[in-house]
Amino acid sequence: MIAQQIITLLLIGYLIYLIDSKRNYFPVPVILVLIGIGLSYIAFFDSVFISKDMIFEVFLPALLFTSAYQFKYKDLKDNIGIITILSTIGLVLTAILMGYGTFWISELFTPLSLTASFLLASILIPTDPVSVTAILKRSKGEKRIAYVVEGESMVNDGTSVVIFTIFLSMFATGEQFSTLSFLTEFLIVSAGGIGIGFIFGLLLKKLMIVSFKKHELVMLTIVIAYGAFYLADALEVSGVLATVTAGMMLSHELGMKEDYESVQRHLNGFWDIVIPILLALLFLLIGIEATSYLSVSLWTFAVLLFLLSLLTRFIVVGGLVYTVPVWRREFKDDLTATSLLTWSGIKGTMSIALVLWLEAENINGSSEMISLAFAVILLSLILQSIGVYPLTTYLTNKHDE
């Protein structure tokens, strides 16, 4: 991209955020994506594109690190059990159900192999709470669900990448699925990423003790966010989990000492400027990139996959929440929590990164999967983002009756 195109996209993003400052429930990511789709038909933006490397190397480290360190340690501690289960066991179960469901549905259209079905499912299981958590937090009695959705998204971004890479390798090589090899690689890649993030988090903690100016701390967090990601990626373990772990350790450190309140304000002052810039560019670029992959002939298939993704998440979330007595008591014996947790599981940045990763591999037979994935992601991003506020209002009012 040239400078003029970047500045133009930033101007568009600024105008949308300016409008949003006057409205409480304006789905900014949806509007940006739709505008991006429109921009794709303008010749000025013909050379604009987004790639898997751009998302992983430029956008994700900053977005993940900021979400992790700004996620209050108390909220993480209070919800650590359900966040961990939903983003690990829950994610694997969702991938399995989604994979088999995709395989069966594909028989009605162009049949996919079981491995291809699981690969497509792994693209569609990560969640992106960008446009959801703020609405949930403003809704009466739904802050707890917002914290669960936000925390789950941070962790499942990492676990979903691990699941995706395993199925991608199987799809590319024709290797048969093996539960033992899957679990072994899953544990190694996940543990490696967490370990590197823990080391970077300890380094950050030690350096924070040293007296230095706050702008130097900002520089250090940039190094930690991107350094943990790049090192883990170079060692072929989870860069996402490395960055999230480092961010969570910073969150813990900031929450433990009152002396760090001014430090956190200074950090927030920097990252709260950077993140909207990155998000504006990212969602506009997603809209521009998605247009060329959308195929009218696949929309019926895509709609069924979108509905399947909601159904599988509802089954898994409901099964986990209501089979654990303590969670059943905390979230009450009705379907409000399950429904909101299901609908809030929007597909976004990570799913786009994974589908672009699949595109970059240039594997025979993957073109239809890429088009299907883009269509399902857009359906999820648009419909779920727009619907979360009315659904939250309806379920909350119904529960209060």
CSV table of C-alpha atoms in Angstrom, one decimal:
chain,number,residue,atom,x,y,z
A,1,MET,CA,0.0,0.0,0.0
A,2,ILE,CA,1.2,3.5,-0.7
A,3,ALA,CA,1.0,6.4,1.7
A,4,GLN,CA,-2.0,8.1,0.1
A,5,GLN,CA,-4.1,4.9,0.3
A,6,ILE,CA,-3.2,4.4,4.0
A,7,ILE,CA,-4.1,8.0,4.8
A,8,THR,CA,-7.4,7.7,3.0
A,9,LEU,CA,-8.3,4.5,4.9
A,10,LEU,CA,-7.4,6.2,8.2
A,11,LEU,CA,-9.6,9.2,7.3
A,12,ILE,CA,-12.5,6.9,6.6
A,13,GLY,CA,-11.8,5.1,9.9
A,14,TYR,CA,-11.7,8.4,11.7
A,15,LEU,CA,-15.0,9.5,10.3
A,16,ILE,CA,-16.7,6.2,11.4
A,17,TYR,CA,-15.2,6.4,14.9
A,18,LEU,CA,-16.4,10.1,15.1
A,19,ILE,CA,-20.0,8.9,14.2
A,20,ASP,CA,-19.7,6.1,16.8
A,21,SER,CA,-18.8,8.6,19.5
A,22,LYS,CA,-22.4,9.8,19.2
A,23,ARG,CA,-24.1,6.4,19.3
A,24,ASN,CA,-23.9,3.7,22.0
A,25,TYR,CA,-24.5,0.6,19.9
A,26,PHE,CA,-23.0,1.4,16.5
A,27,PRO,CA,-21.3,-1.8,15.1
A,28,VAL,CA,-18.1,-0.2,13.9
A,29,PRO,CA,-16.3,-3.3,12.5
A,30,VAL,CA,-19.4,-4.2,10.4
A,31,ILE,CA,-19.6,-0.7,9.0
A,32,LEU,CA,-15.9,-0.7,8.2
A,33,VAL,CA,-16.1,-4.1,6.5
A,34,LEU,CA,-19.1,-3.0,4.4
A,35,ILE,CA,-17.3,0.2,3.4
A,36,GLY,CA,-14.2,-1.9,2.5
A,37,ILE,CA,-16.4,-4.0,0.2
A,38,GLY,CA,-17.5,-0.8,-1.5
A,39,LEU,CA,-14.0,0.5,-1.8
A,40,SER,CA,-12.9,-2.6,-3.6
A,41,TYR,CA,-14.8,-1.4,-6.7
A,42,ILE,CA,-12.9,1.9,-6.8
A,43,ALA,CA,-9.8,1.8,-9.0
A,44,PHE,CA,-7.7,3.8,-6.4
A,45,PHE,CA,-7.8,0.8,-4.1
A,46,ASP,CA,-7.0,-1.9,-6.7
A,47,SER,CA,-3.5,-2.4,-5.4
A,48,VAL,CA,-4.6,-2.5,-1.7
A,49,PHE,CA,-4.5,-6.0,-0.2
A,50,ILE,CA,-4.0,-7.8,3.1
A,51,SER,CA,-2.1,-11.0,3.6
A,52,LYS,CA,-1.7,-13.6,6.3
A,53,ASP,CA,1.8,-12.2,7.1
A,54,MET,CA,0.4,-8.7,7.5
A,55,ILE,CA,-2.2,-9.9,10.0
A,56,PHE,CA,0.2,-12.1,12.0
A,57,GLU,CA,3.2,-9.8,12.0
A,58,VAL,CA,1.7,-6.4,12.2
A,59,PHE,CA,-1.9,-6.4,13.5
A,60,LEU,CA,-2.3,-9.4,15.9
A,61,PRO,CA,0.7,-8.9,18.3
A,62,ALA,CA,-0.5,-5.4,19.3
A,63,LEU,CA,-4.2,-6.4,19.4
A,64,LEU,CA,-3.6,-9.5,21.5
A,65,PHE,CA,-1.2,-7.9,23.9
A,66,THR,CA,-3.4,-4.9,24.5
A,67,SER,CA,-6.5,-7.1,25.1
A,68,ALA,CA,-4.5,-9.3,27.5
A,69,TYR,CA,-2.9,-6.6,29.6
A,70,GLN,CA,-6.1,-4.4,29.8
A,71,PHE,CA,-8.1,-7.5,30.9
A,72,LYS,CA,-8.3,-7.0,34.6
A,73,TYR,CA,-6.6,-9.7,36.6
A,74,LYS,CA,-9.5,-9.9,39.0
A,75,ASP,CA,-11.9,-10.6,36.2
A,76,LEU,CA,-9.6,-13.2,34.8
A,77,LYS,CA,-9.2,-14.8,38.2
A,78,ASP,CA,-13.0,-14.8,38.8
A,79,ASN,CA,-13.7,-16.5,35.5
A,80,ILE,CA,-10.5,-18.5,34.9
A,81,GLY,CA,-12.2,-21.9,35.0
A,82,ILE,CA,-14.9,-21.3,32.4
A,83,ILE,CA,-12.5,-19.2,30.2
A,84,THR,CA,-10.0,-22.0,30.2
A,85,ILE,CA,-12.5,-24.8,29.5
A,86,LEU,CA,-14.3,-22.9,26.8
A,87,SER,CA,-11.1,-22.0,25.0
A,88,THR,CA,-9.5,-25.4,25.1
A,89,ILE,CA,-11.8,-28.4,25.6
A,90,GLY,CA,-14.8,-26.4,24.4
A,91,LEU,CA,-12.9,-25.3,21.2
A,92,VAL,CA,-11.8,-28.8,20.4
A,93,LEU,CA,-15.3,-30.2,20.9
A,94,THR,CA,-16.7,-27.3,18.7
A,95,ALA,CA,-14.1,-28.2,16.0
A,96,ILE,CA,-15.1,-31.9,16.1
A,97,LEU,CA,-18.9,-31.2,15.8
A,98,MET,CA,-18.4,-28.5,13.2
A,99,GLY,CA,-16.1,-30.7,11.2
A,100,TYR,CA,-18.4,-33.6,11.1
A,101,GLY,CA,-21.4,-31.3,10.4
A,102,THR,CA,-19.5,-29.6,7.5
A,103,PHE,CA,-18.7,-33.0,6.1
A,104,TRP,CA,-22.4,-34.1,6.1
A,105,ILE,CA,-23.7,-30.8,4.8
A,106,SER,CA,-21.1,-30.8,1.9
A,107,GLU,CA,-22.8,-33.9,0.6
A,108,LEU,CA,-25.7,-31.6,-0.5
A,109,PHE,CA,-23.3,-29.5,-2.6
A,110,THR,CA,-19.7,-30.2,-3.5
A,111,PRO,CA,-18.6,-33.0,-1.2
A,112,LEU,CA,-15.5,-32.2,1.0
A,113,SER,CA,-13.2,-34.8,2.5
A,114,LEU,CA,-13.3,-35.3,6.2
A,115,THR,CA,-9.9,-33.6,6.6
A,116,ALA,CA,-11.0,-30.7,4.5
A,117,SER,CA,-14.1,-30.4,6.6
A,118,PHE,CA,-12.1,-30.3,9.8
A,119,LEU,CA,-9.8,-27.7,8.3
A,120,LEU,CA,-12.7,-25.5,7.3
A,121,ALA,CA,-14.1,-25.9,10.8
A,122,SER,CA,-10.8,-24.9,12.4
A,123,ILE,CA,-11.0,-21.6,10.5
A,124,LEU,CA,-14.5,-20.9,11.7
A,125,ILE,CA,-14.1,-21.6,15.5
A,126,PRO,CA,-12.1,-18.6,16.8
A,127,THR,CA,-14.1,-15.8,18.3
A,128,ASP,CA,-13.6,-12.0,18.0
A,129,PRO,CA,-15.3,-9.9,20.6
A,130,VAL,CA,-14.3,-6.5,19.2
A,131,SER,CA,-17.9,-5.3,18.6
A,132,VAL,CA,-19.6,-7.3,21.3
A,133,THR,CA,-18.1,-6.9,24.7
A,134,ALA,CA,-18.7,-3.1,25.0
A,135,ILE,CA,-22.4,-3.7,24.3
A,136,LEU,CA,-22.6,-6.5,26.8
A,137,LYS,CA,-20.9,-4.5,29.5
A,138,ARG,CA,-23.4,-1.7,29.1
A,139,SER,CA,-26.3,-4.2,29.3
A,140,LYS,CA,-27.9,-4.8,32.6
A,141,GLY,CA,-26.4,-7.8,34.4
A,142,GLU,CA,-24.4,-9.0,31.4
A,143,LYS,CA,-20.9,-7.8,32.4
A,144,ARG,CA,-20.0,-11.3,33.6
A,145,ILE,CA,-20.8,-12.8,30.2
A,146,ALA,CA,-18.8,-10.0,28.5
A,147,TYR,CA,-15.7,-10.9,30.6
A,148,VAL,CA,-16.1,-14.6,29.7
A,149,VAL,CA,-16.4,-13.8,26.0
A,150,GLU,CA,-13.4,-11.5,26.1
A,151,GLY,CA,-11.2,-13.8,28.1
A,152,GLU,CA,-12.2,-16.9,26.0
A,153,SER,CA,-11.4,-15.0,22.8
A,154,MET,CA,-7.9,-14.1,23.9
A,155,VAL,CA,-7.0,-17.7,24.7
A,156,ASN,CA,-8.9,-19.5,21.9
A,157,ASP,CA,-7.1,-17.4,19.3
A,158,GLY,CA,-4.0,-19.3,20.3
A,159,THR,CA,-5.5,-22.8,20.6
A,160,SER,CA,-7.4,-22.3,17.3
A,161,VAL,CA,-4.1,-21.6,15.4
A,162,VAL,CA,-2.7,-24.8,16.8
A,163,ILE,CA,-5.7,-26.8,15.7
A,164,PHE,CA,-5.6,-25.1,12.3
A,165,THR,CA,-1.9,-25.9,11.7
A,166,ILE,CA,-2.4,-29.5,12.5
A,167,PHE,CA,-5.3,-29.9,10.1
A,168,LEU,CA,-3.6,-27.8,7.5
A,169,SER,CA,-0.6,-30.2,7.6
A,170,MET,CA,-2.9,-33.2,7.2
A,171,PHE,CA,-4.8,-31.6,4.3
A,172,ALA,CA,-1.6,-30.7,2.5
A,173,THR,CA,0.1,-34.1,2.9
A,174,GLY,CA,-2.9,-36.3,2.8
A,175,GLU,CA,-2.0,-37.6,6.3
A,176,GLN,CA,-4.8,-39.4,8.2
A,177,PHE,CA,-6.1,-38.0,11.4
A,178,SER,CA,-4.5,-39.4,14.5
A,179,THR,CA,-5.9,-38.5,18.0
A,180,LEU,CA,-2.5,-39.2,19.7
A,181,SER,CA,-0.5,-37.1,17.2
A,182,PHE,CA,-3.1,-34.3,17.3
A,183,LEU,CA,-3.0,-34.1,21.1
A,184,THR,CA,0.8,-34.4,21.3
A,185,GLU,CA,1.4,-31.6,18.8
A,186,PHE,CA,-1.4,-29.5,20.4
A,187,LEU,CA,0.2,-29.7,23.8
A,188,ILE,CA,3.8,-29.1,22.6
A,189,VAL,CA,2.9,-26.0,20.5
A,190,SER,CA,0.6,-24.6,23.2
A,191,ALA,CA,3.0,-25.2,26.1
A,192,GLY,CA,5.9,-23.8,24.1
A,193,GLY,CA,4.0,-20.6,23.4
A,194,ILE,CA,2.9,-20.2,27.0
A,195,GLY,CA,6.4,-20.9,28.2
A,196,ILE,CA,8.0,-18.2,26.0
A,197,GLY,CA,5.2,-15.7,27.0
A,198,PHE,CA,6.0,-16.5,30.6
A,199,ILE,CA,9.7,-15.7,30.1
A,200,PHE,CA,8.9,-12.5,28.4
A,201,GLY,CA,6.4,-11.6,31.1
A,202,LEU,CA,9.0,-12.2,33.8
A,203,LEU,CA,11.5,-10.1,31.9
A,204,LEU,CA,9.0,-7.3,31.6
A,205,LYS,CA,8.2,-7.6,35.4
A,206,LYS,CA,11.9,-7.3,36.3
A,207,LEU,CA,12.5,-4.3,34.1
A,208,MET,CA,9.4,-2.5,35.5
A,209,ILE,CA,11.2,-2.6,38.9
A,210,VAL,CA,14.0,-0.5,37.5
A,211,SER,CA,13.4,3.2,37.6
A,212,PHE,CA,12.9,4.6,34.1
A,213,LYS,CA,10.7,7.0,32.3
A,214,LYS,CA,7.2,6.0,31.3
A,215,HIS,CA,7.8,6.5,27.6
A,216,GLU,CA,10.6,3.9,27.9
A,217,LEU,CA,8.0,1.4,29.3
A,218,VAL,CA,5.8,2.0,26.3
A,219,MET,CA,8.7,1.1,24.1
A,220,LEU,CA,9.4,-2.0,26.2
A,221,THR,CA,5.8,-3.2,25.9
A,222,ILE,CA,6.1,-2.9,22.1
A,223,VAL,CA,9.2,-5.0,22.2
A,224,ILE,CA,7.6,-7.6,24.5
A,225,ALA,CA,4.4,-7.8,22.4
A,226,TYR,CA,6.1,-8.3,19.1
A,227,GLY,CA,9.2,-10.0,20.4
A,228,ALA,CA,7.4,-12.8,22.2
A,229,PHE,CA,5.2,-13.4,19.1
A,230,TYR,CA,8.2,-13.5,16.7
A,231,LEU,CA,10.4,-15.7,18.8
A,232,ALA,CA,7.7,-18.2,19.4
A,233,ASP,CA,6.8,-18.3,15.7
A,234,ALA,CA,10.5,-18.8,14.9
A,235,LEU,CA,10.6,-21.8,17.3
A,236,GLU,CA,7.4,-23.2,15.7
A,237,VAL,CA,5.3,-22.8,18.8
A,238,SER,CA,2.2,-20.6,19.4
A,239,GLY,CA,3.1,-16.9,19.0
A,240,VAL,CA,-0.4,-16.0,19.8
A,241,LEU,CA,-0.3,-17.7,23.2
A,242,ALA,CA,3.1,-16.2,23.8
A,243,THR,CA,1.9,-12.7,23.4
A,244,VAL,CA,-1.3,-13.3,25.3
A,245,THR,CA,0.6,-14.9,28.2
A,246,ALA,CA,3.0,-11.9,28.4
A,247,GLY,CA,0.1,-9.5,28.3
A,248,MET,CA,-1.7,-11.4,31.1
A,249,MET,CA,1.4,-11.3,33.3
A,250,LEU,CA,1.6,-7.5,32.8
A,251,SER,CA,-2.1,-7.3,33.8
A,252,HIS,CA,-1.3,-9.3,37.0
A,253,GLU,CA,1.6,-7.0,37.8
A,254,LEU,CA,-0.4,-3.8,37.2
A,255,GLY,CA,-3.2,-5.1,39.4
A,256,MET,CA,-1.0,-6.1,42.3
A,257,LYS,CA,0.5,-2.6,43.1
A,258,GLU,CA,-1.3,0.7,43.4
A,259,ASP,CA,1.9,2.4,42.5
A,260,TYR,CA,1.4,1.2,38.9
A,261,GLU,CA,-1.9,3.1,38.4
A,262,SER,CA,-0.1,6.0,36.7
A,263,VAL,CA,1.9,3.5,34.7
A,264,GLN,CA,-1.2,1.9,33.4
A,265,ARG,CA,-2.8,5.2,32.5
A,266,HIS,CA,0.4,6.0,30.5
A,267,LEU,CA,0.3,2.7,28.7
A,268,ASN,CA,-3.4,3.0,28.0
A,269,GLY,CA,-2.8,6.5,26.6
A,270,PHE,CA,-0.5,5.0,24.0
A,271,TRP,CA,-2.3,1.8,23.1
A,272,ASP,CA,-5.7,3.3,23.1
A,273,ILE,CA,-4.5,5.5,20.2
A,274,VAL,CA,-2.8,2.7,18.4
A,275,ILE,CA,-5.5,0.0,18.6
A,276,PRO,CA,-8.3,2.0,16.9
A,277,ILE,CA,-5.9,2.9,14.1
A,278,LEU,CA,-5.0,-0.8,13.6
A,279,LEU,CA,-8.7,-1.9,13.8
A,280,ALA,CA,-9.8,0.7,11.3
A,281,LEU,CA,-7.2,-0.4,8.8
A,282,LEU,CA,-7.8,-4.1,9.5
A,283,PHE,CA,-11.5,-4.2,9.0
A,284,LEU,CA,-11.4,-1.9,5.9
A,285,LEU,CA,-8.8,-4.2,4.4
A,286,ILE,CA,-10.8,-7.3,5.3
A,287,GLY,CA,-13.8,-5.8,3.3
A,288,ILE,CA,-11.6,-5.0,0.3
A,289,GLU,CA,-9.9,-8.4,0.4
A,290,ALA,CA,-13.1,-10.4,0.9
A,291,THR,CA,-14.9,-9.1,-2.2
A,292,SER,CA,-12.9,-11.1,-4.8
A,293,TYR,CA,-13.6,-14.3,-3.0
A,294,LEU,CA,-17.4,-14.1,-2.6
A,295,SER,CA,-19.2,-16.4,-4.9
A,296,VAL,CA,-23.0,-16.3,-5.4
A,297,SER,CA,-23.2,-20.0,-6.1
A,298,LEU,CA,-21.9,-20.8,-2.6
A,299,TRP,CA,-24.1,-18.6,-0.5
A,300,THR,CA,-26.7,-21.4,0.4
A,301,PHE,CA,-23.8,-23.6,1.5
A,302,ALA,CA,-22.3,-20.7,3.5
A,303,VAL,CA,-25.6,-19.9,5.2
A,304,LEU,CA,-26.0,-23.5,6.3
A,305,LEU,CA,-22.4,-23.5,7.7
A,306,PHE,CA,-23.1,-20.2,9.5
A,307,LEU,CA,-26.2,-21.8,11.2
A,308,LEU,CA,-24.2,-24.9,11.9
A,309,SER,CA,-21.5,-22.8,13.7
A,310,LEU,CA,-24.2,-21.3,15.9
A,311,LEU,CA,-25.7,-24.7,16.7
A,312,THR,CA,-22.4,-26.4,17.5
A,313,ARG,CA,-21.3,-23.5,19.8
A,314,PHE,CA,-24.7,-23.5,21.5
A,315,ILE,CA,-24.5,-27.3,22.2
A,316,VAL,CA,-20.9,-27.1,23.4
A,317,VAL,CA,-21.3,-24.0,25.6
A,318,GLY,CA,-24.6,-25.2,27.0
A,319,GLY,CA,-23.2,-28.7,27.7
A,320,LEU,CA,-20.2,-27.3,29.5
A,321,VAL,CA,-22.0,-24.5,31.5
A,322,TYR,CA,-24.9,-26.6,32.6
A,323,THR,CA,-23.1,-29.8,33.4
A,324,VAL,CA,-20.8,-28.1,35.9
A,325,PRO,CA,-22.9,-27.3,39.0
A,326,VAL,CA,-21.0,-24.2,40.1
A,327,TRP,CA,-21.4,-22.6,36.6
A,328,ARG,CA,-25.0,-23.6,36.4
A,329,ARG,CA,-25.7,-21.8,39.7
A,330,GLU,CA,-23.6,-18.7,38.6
A,331,PHE,CA,-25.3,-18.4,35.2
A,332,LYS,CA,-28.7,-19.5,36.4
A,333,ASP,CA,-30.8,-22.3,35.1
A,334,ASP,CA,-32.1,-20.7,31.9
A,335,LEU,CA,-30.8,-20.3,28.4
A,336,THR,CA,-29.9,-16.6,28.7
A,337,ALA,CA,-26.2,-17.1,29.3
A,338,THR,CA,-25.8,-19.9,26.8
A,339,SER,CA,-27.7,-17.9,24.1
A,340,LEU,CA,-25.6,-14.8,24.7
A,341,LEU,CA,-22.3,-16.7,24.8
A,342,THR,CA,-23.3,-18.4,21.6
A,343,TRP,CA,-24.3,-15.3,19.7
A,344,SER,CA,-21.3,-13.4,21.0
A,345,GLY,CA,-18.9,-15.9,19.4
A,346,ILE,CA,-18.3,-13.8,16.3
A,347,LYS,CA,-15.8,-14.8,13.7
A,348,GLY,CA,-13.4,-12.0,12.8
A,349,THR,CA,-9.7,-11.2,12.7
A,350,MET,CA,-8.3,-14.6,13.5
A,351,SER,CA,-10.6,-16.4,11.1
A,352,ILE,CA,-9.6,-14.0,8.4
A,353,ALA,CA,-5.9,-14.6,9.2
A,354,LEU,CA,-6.4,-18.4,9.0
A,355,VAL,CA,-8.2,-18.3,5.7
A,356,LEU,CA,-5.5,-16.1,4.2
A,357,TRP,CA,-3.0,-18.6,5.6
A,358,LEU,CA,-4.8,-21.3,3.7
A,359,GLU,CA,-4.7,-19.2,0.5
A,360,ALA,CA,-1.0,-18.6,0.9
A,361,GLU,CA,-0.4,-22.3,0.9
A,362,ASN,CA,-1.9,-22.6,-2.6
A,363,ILE,CA,-3.1,-26.2,-2.1
A,364,ASN,CA,-5.1,-27.9,-4.8
A,365,GLY,CA,-8.8,-28.1,-3.9
A,366,SER,CA,-8.7,-25.2,-1.4
A,367,SER,CA,-10.3,-22.4,-3.5
A,368,GLU,CA,-13.9,-23.3,-2.7
A,369,MET,CA,-13.1,-23.6,1.0
A,370,ILE,CA,-11.5,-20.1,1.0
A,371,SER,CA,-14.7,-18.7,-0.6
A,372,LEU,CA,-16.9,-20.5,1.8
A,373,ALA,CA,-14.9,-19.3,4.8
A,374,PHE,CA,-15.0,-15.7,3.7
A,375,ALA,CA,-18.8,-15.9,3.2
A,376,VAL,CA,-19.4,-17.4,6.6
A,377,ILE,CA,-17.1,-14.9,8.3
A,378,LEU,CA,-18.9,-12.0,6.7
A,379,LEU,CA,-22.3,-13.4,7.7
A,380,SER,CA,-21.1,-13.9,11.3
A,381,LEU,CA,-19.5,-10.5,11.5
A,382,ILE,CA,-22.5,-8.6,10.1
A,383,LEU,CA,-25.5,-10.5,11.5
A,384,GLN,CA,-24.1,-11.3,15.0
A,385,SER,CA,-22.6,-7.8,15.5
A,386,ILE,CA,-25.9,-6.1,14.5
A,387,GLY,CA,-28.0,-8.6,16.5
A,388,VAL,CA,-26.1,-8.7,19.8
A,389,TYR,CA,-27.8,-5.6,21.2
A,390,PRO,CA,-31.4,-6.5,20.4
A,391,LEU,CA,-30.8,-10.1,21.6
A,392,THR,CA,-29.2,-8.9,24.8
A,393,THR,CA,-32.1,-6.5,25.5
A,394,TYR,CA,-34.7,-9.1,24.7
A,395,LEU,CA,-33.2,-11.8,26.8
A,396,THR,CA,-32.4,-9.5,29.7
A,397,ASN,CA,-36.0,-8.1,29.8
A,398,LYS,CA,-37.5,-11.6,29.4
A,399,HIS,CA,-35.3,-12.8,32.3
A,400,ASP,CA,-36.5,-9.9,34.5
A,401,GLU,CA,-40.2,-10.6,33.9
